[in-house]
CSV table of C-alpha atoms in Angstrom, one decimal:
chain,number,residue,atom,x,y,z
P,1,UNK,CA,110.4,74.8,123.6
P,2,UNK,CA,108.4,72.9,125.0
P,3,UNK,CA,105.4,73.5,128.6
P,4,UNK,CA,108.8,73.2,130.8
P,5,UNK,CA,110.9,75.5,129.7
P,6,UNK,CA,107.8,77.6,129.0
P,7,UNK,CA,106.2,77.8,132.5
P,8,UNK,CA,110.2,78.6,133.2
P,9,UNK,CA,110.2,81.4,132.1
P,10,UNK,CA,106.6,82.9,132.7
P,11,UNK,CA,107.7,81.6,137.0
P,12,UNK,CA,111.2,83.4,136.4
P,13,UNK,CA,110.2,86.6,133.7
P,14,UNK,CA,106.7,87.7,133.9
P,15,UNK,CA,106.8,89.1,130.9
P,16,UNK,CA,105.8,87.8,127.8
P,17,UNK,CA,106.2,90.1,124.7
P,18,UNK,CA,103.7,89.5,121.5
P,19,UNK,CA,105.1,87.5,118.2
P,20,UNK,CA,108.0,86.3,121.1
P,21,UNK,CA,108.8,82.3,120.8
P,22,UNK,CA,106.6,82.5,124.8
P,23,UNK,CA,104.3,83.8,122.1
P,24,UNK,CA,104.1,81.6,119.4
P,25,UNK,CA,103.8,79.0,121.7
P,26,UNK,CA,100.7,79.6,124.2
P,27,UNK,CA,98.6,79.9,120.8
P,28,UNK,CA,100.4,76.2,120.6
P,29,UNK,CA,99.1,75.7,124.1
P,30,UNK,CA,95.3,77.1,123.2
P,31,UNK,CA,94.6,74.7,119.6
P,32,UNK,CA,95.1,71.7,122.0
P,33,UNK,CA,93.7,72.9,125.2
P,34,UNK,CA,90.8,73.9,122.8
P,35,UNK,CA,91.5,70.0,121.5
P,36,UNK,CA,91.0,68.9,124.5
P,37,UNK,CA,88.3,70.8,126.0
P,38,UNK,CA,86.0,69.6,123.0
P,39,UNK,CA,86.2,65.8,124.7
P,40,UNK,CA,86.2,66.8,128.3
P,41,UNK,CA,83.7,68.6,128.2
P,42,UNK,CA,81.5,65.8,126.0
P,43,UNK,CA,81.7,63.8,129.2
P,44,UNK,CA,79.5,62.7,131.4
P,45,UNK,CA,81.0,59.4,133.4
P,46,UNK,CA,83.3,60.7,136.6
P,47,UNK,CA,85.8,58.9,136.7
P,48,UNK,CA,86.4,59.5,132.8
P,49,UNK,CA,86.4,63.4,133.4
P,50,UNK,CA,89.2,63.0,135.6
P,51,UNK,CA,91.4,61.6,134.1
P,52,UNK,CA,90.5,63.8,130.7
P,53,UNK,CA,91.1,66.8,133.6
P,54,UNK,CA,94.4,65.3,134.3
P,55,UNK,CA,95.2,64.6,130.6
P,56,UNK,CA,94.8,68.3,129.7
P,57,UNK,CA,96.7,69.1,132.9
P,58,UNK,CA,99.3,66.3,132.2
P,59,UNK,CA,99.5,65.2,135.4
P,60,UNK,CA,98.6,62.1,137.3
P,61,UNK,CA,95.7,61.6,138.9
P,62,UNK,CA,94.6,62.7,142.4
P,63,UNK,CA,92.5,60.9,144.5
P,64,UNK,CA,88.8,62.9,145.6
P,65,UNK,CA,88.8,65.1,142.6
P,66,UNK,CA,85.8,65.8,141.1
P,67,UNK,CA,85.3,68.2,138.1
P,68,UNK,CA,81.6,69.5,136.8
P,69,UNK,CA,81.8,70.0,132.8
P,70,UNK,CA,82.1,72.3,131.6
P,71,UNK,CA,84.9,73.5,131.8
P,72,UNK,CA,86.7,76.3,130.1
P,73,UNK,CA,90.7,76.6,129.7
P,74,UNK,CA,93.7,78.6,127.2
P,75,UNK,CA,96.6,76.5,128.1
P,76,UNK,CA,95.3,73.8,130.8
P,77,UNK,CA,99.6,72.9,131.3
P,78,UNK,CA,100.5,75.5,134.5
P,79,UNK,CA,97.3,74.3,136.4
P,80,UNK,CA,98.4,71.8,139.8
P,81,UNK,CA,95.5,70.6,142.5
P,82,UNK,CA,95.7,68.4,145.6
P,83,UNK,CA,93.8,66.0,146.5
P,84,UNK,CA,90.0,66.3,147.6
P,85,UNK,CA,89.3,68.9,144.5
P,86,UNK,CA,85.9,69.6,143.2
P,87,UNK,CA,85.2,72.7,141.0
P,88,UNK,CA,81.6,73.0,139.9
P,89,UNK,CA,80.4,73.4,136.2
P,90,UNK,CA,81.5,76.8,134.0
P,91,UNK,CA,84.7,77.9,135.9
P,92,UNK,CA,87.7,79.4,133.7
P,93,UNK,CA,90.9,79.6,134.5
P,94,UNK,CA,93.4,81.0,132.6
P,95,UNK,CA,96.5,79.9,133.9
P,96,UNK,CA,99.9,80.1,132.1
P,97,UNK,CA,101.2,81.9,134.5
P,98,UNK,CA,100.6,79.5,136.6
P,99,UNK,CA,98.0,78.2,139.0
P,100,UNK,CA,98.0,75.3,141.8
P,101,UNK,CA,95.1,74.0,143.9
P,102,UNK,CA,95.6,72.8,147.0
P,103,UNK,CA,93.9,70.0,149.1
P,104,UNK,CA,90.5,70.2,150.2
P,105,UNK,CA,89.2,73.5,147.9
P,106,UNK,CA,85.7,74.2,146.8
P,107,UNK,CA,85.0,75.9,143.4
P,108,UNK,CA,82.0,77.3,143.0
P,109,UNK,CA,79.5,77.7,139.5
P,110,UNK,CA,81.8,80.2,136.9
P,111,UNK,CA,84.6,80.5,139.0
P,112,UNK,CA,87.7,82.8,136.9
P,113,UNK,CA,90.9,83.2,137.7
P,114,UNK,CA,93.5,85.1,135.5
P,115,UNK,CA,96.9,84.9,136.1
P,116,UNK,CA,97.6,87.2,132.9
P,117,UNK,CA,97.1,91.6,132.3
P,118,UNK,CA,98.1,93.2,129.5
P,119,UNK,CA,100.6,95.8,129.0
P,120,UNK,CA,98.7,98.8,130.7
P,121,UNK,CA,101.4,101.0,127.3
P,122,UNK,CA,98.7,100.8,124.4
P,123,UNK,CA,102.3,101.5,121.9
P,124,UNK,CA,102.6,97.0,124.0
P,125,UNK,CA,99.9,96.0,124.7
P,126,UNK,CA,99.7,92.3,122.8
P,127,UNK,CA,102.6,91.8,125.4
P,128,UNK,CA,101.2,90.3,128.7
P,129,UNK,CA,103.2,89.9,132.4
P,130,UNK,CA,102.1,86.7,134.7
P,131,UNK,CA,101.5,86.5,138.2
P,132,UNK,CA,100.9,82.3,139.2
P,133,UNK,CA,97.4,82.5,141.4
P,134,UNK,CA,97.7,81.1,144.3
P,135,UNK,CA,94.9,78.9,146.9
P,136,UNK,CA,95.7,77.1,149.3
P,137,UNK,CA,94.0,74.7,151.4
P,138,UNK,CA,89.9,73.8,152.7
P,139,UNK,CA,89.7,77.4,151.1
P,140,UNK,CA,86.1,78.5,149.2
P,141,UNK,CA,85.2,80.1,146.6
P,142,UNK,CA,81.6,80.9,145.8
P,143,UNK,CA,79.8,80.9,142.1
P,144,UNK,CA,80.8,83.6,140.5
P,145,UNK,CA,84.1,84.6,141.8
P,146,UNK,CA,86.7,86.4,140.0
P,147,UNK,CA,90.0,86.2,140.8
P,148,UNK,CA,93.3,88.5,140.1
P,149,UNK,CA,96.5,87.5,139.1
P,150,UNK,CA,100.0,87.2,141.5
P,151,UNK,CA,96.5,86.7,144.9
P,152,UNK,CA,97.5,83.9,147.6
P,153,UNK,CA,93.8,82.8,148.9
P,154,UNK,CA,95.5,81.3,152.4
P,155,UNK,CA,94.5,78.1,154.1
P,156,UNK,CA,90.8,78.0,155.1
P,157,UNK,CA,89.5,80.8,153.9
P,158,UNK,CA,86.0,82.1,151.9
P,159,UNK,CA,85.9,83.7,148.8
P,160,UNK,CA,82.1,85.5,149.2
P,161,UNK,CA,80.0,84.4,145.8
P,162,UNK,CA,81.2,87.6,143.4
P,163,UNK,CA,83.8,88.4,144.9
P,164,UNK,CA,87.2,90.6,142.3
P,165,UNK,CA,89.6,89.3,144.7
P,166,UNK,CA,92.4,91.6,143.3
P,167,UNK,CA,94.5,91.0,145.7
P,168,UNK,CA,95.6,88.2,149.1
P,169,UNK,CA,93.2,86.8,151.7
P,170,UNK,CA,94.2,86.4,155.0
P,171,UNK,CA,93.9,83.1,156.4
P,172,UNK,CA,89.8,81.8,157.4
P,173,UNK,CA,89.6,85.2,156.5
P,174,UNK,CA,86.0,85.8,154.9
P,175,UNK,CA,85.9,88.1,152.3
P,176,UNK,CA,83.2,90.0,150.3
P,177,UNK,CA,83.1,92.9,147.0
P,178,UNK,CA,84.5,94.4,144.4
P,179,UNK,CA,87.1,95.1,145.4
P,180,UNK,CA,86.9,92.1,147.9
P,181,UNK,CA,87.7,92.8,151.2
P,182,UNK,CA,87.3,90.9,154.1
P,183,UNK,CA,84.0,90.9,156.3
P,184,UNK,CA,84.5,87.9,158.9
P,185,UNK,CA,87.1,85.0,159.7
P,186,UNK,CA,85.3,81.7,159.1
P,187,UNK,CA,86.3,81.3,163.1
P,188,UNK,CA,83.7,84.1,164.6
P,189,UNK,CA,81.2,82.1,162.3
P,190,UNK,CA,78.7,79.1,163.8
P,191,UNK,CA,76.2,76.8,161.8
């Protein structure tokens, strides 16, 4: 199995049985991610950090990308980013199900993005379901926010600090709370 066939399997099936070849492949990805993150999180030069991040995700560097380490992932190979993306310190991306980040996105300190859930049935608890997270262009995610599997955050939206996003966020909406709910619209704010 290679990363292309794994990502294709996850996108098409969304279910990973404990002990399956896909599950074992995920463990190999986690081992590789830990090795890559050791170098990335020790780096201080912005150009080196950018190079190491894009090496981790297996993609060409994007214009205007910036990351403040430390950064954490237990996969790393199912993340895509657009141009002019900023990721602040202590973010954790569980990307086996896929994380798509558009252009002009700001991600605050300590944001967690999850793309996996365990099976509810205790006898199958080791099995997992995967669902892609999509963050559209020009989104701002506040510090400490949590984004759950399968969520899409619409263009220009704002996720408030500490929000737990359990369902899709409309374009240009402002969401806050646990669980996150719409509290306003970007167009209604003046500053």
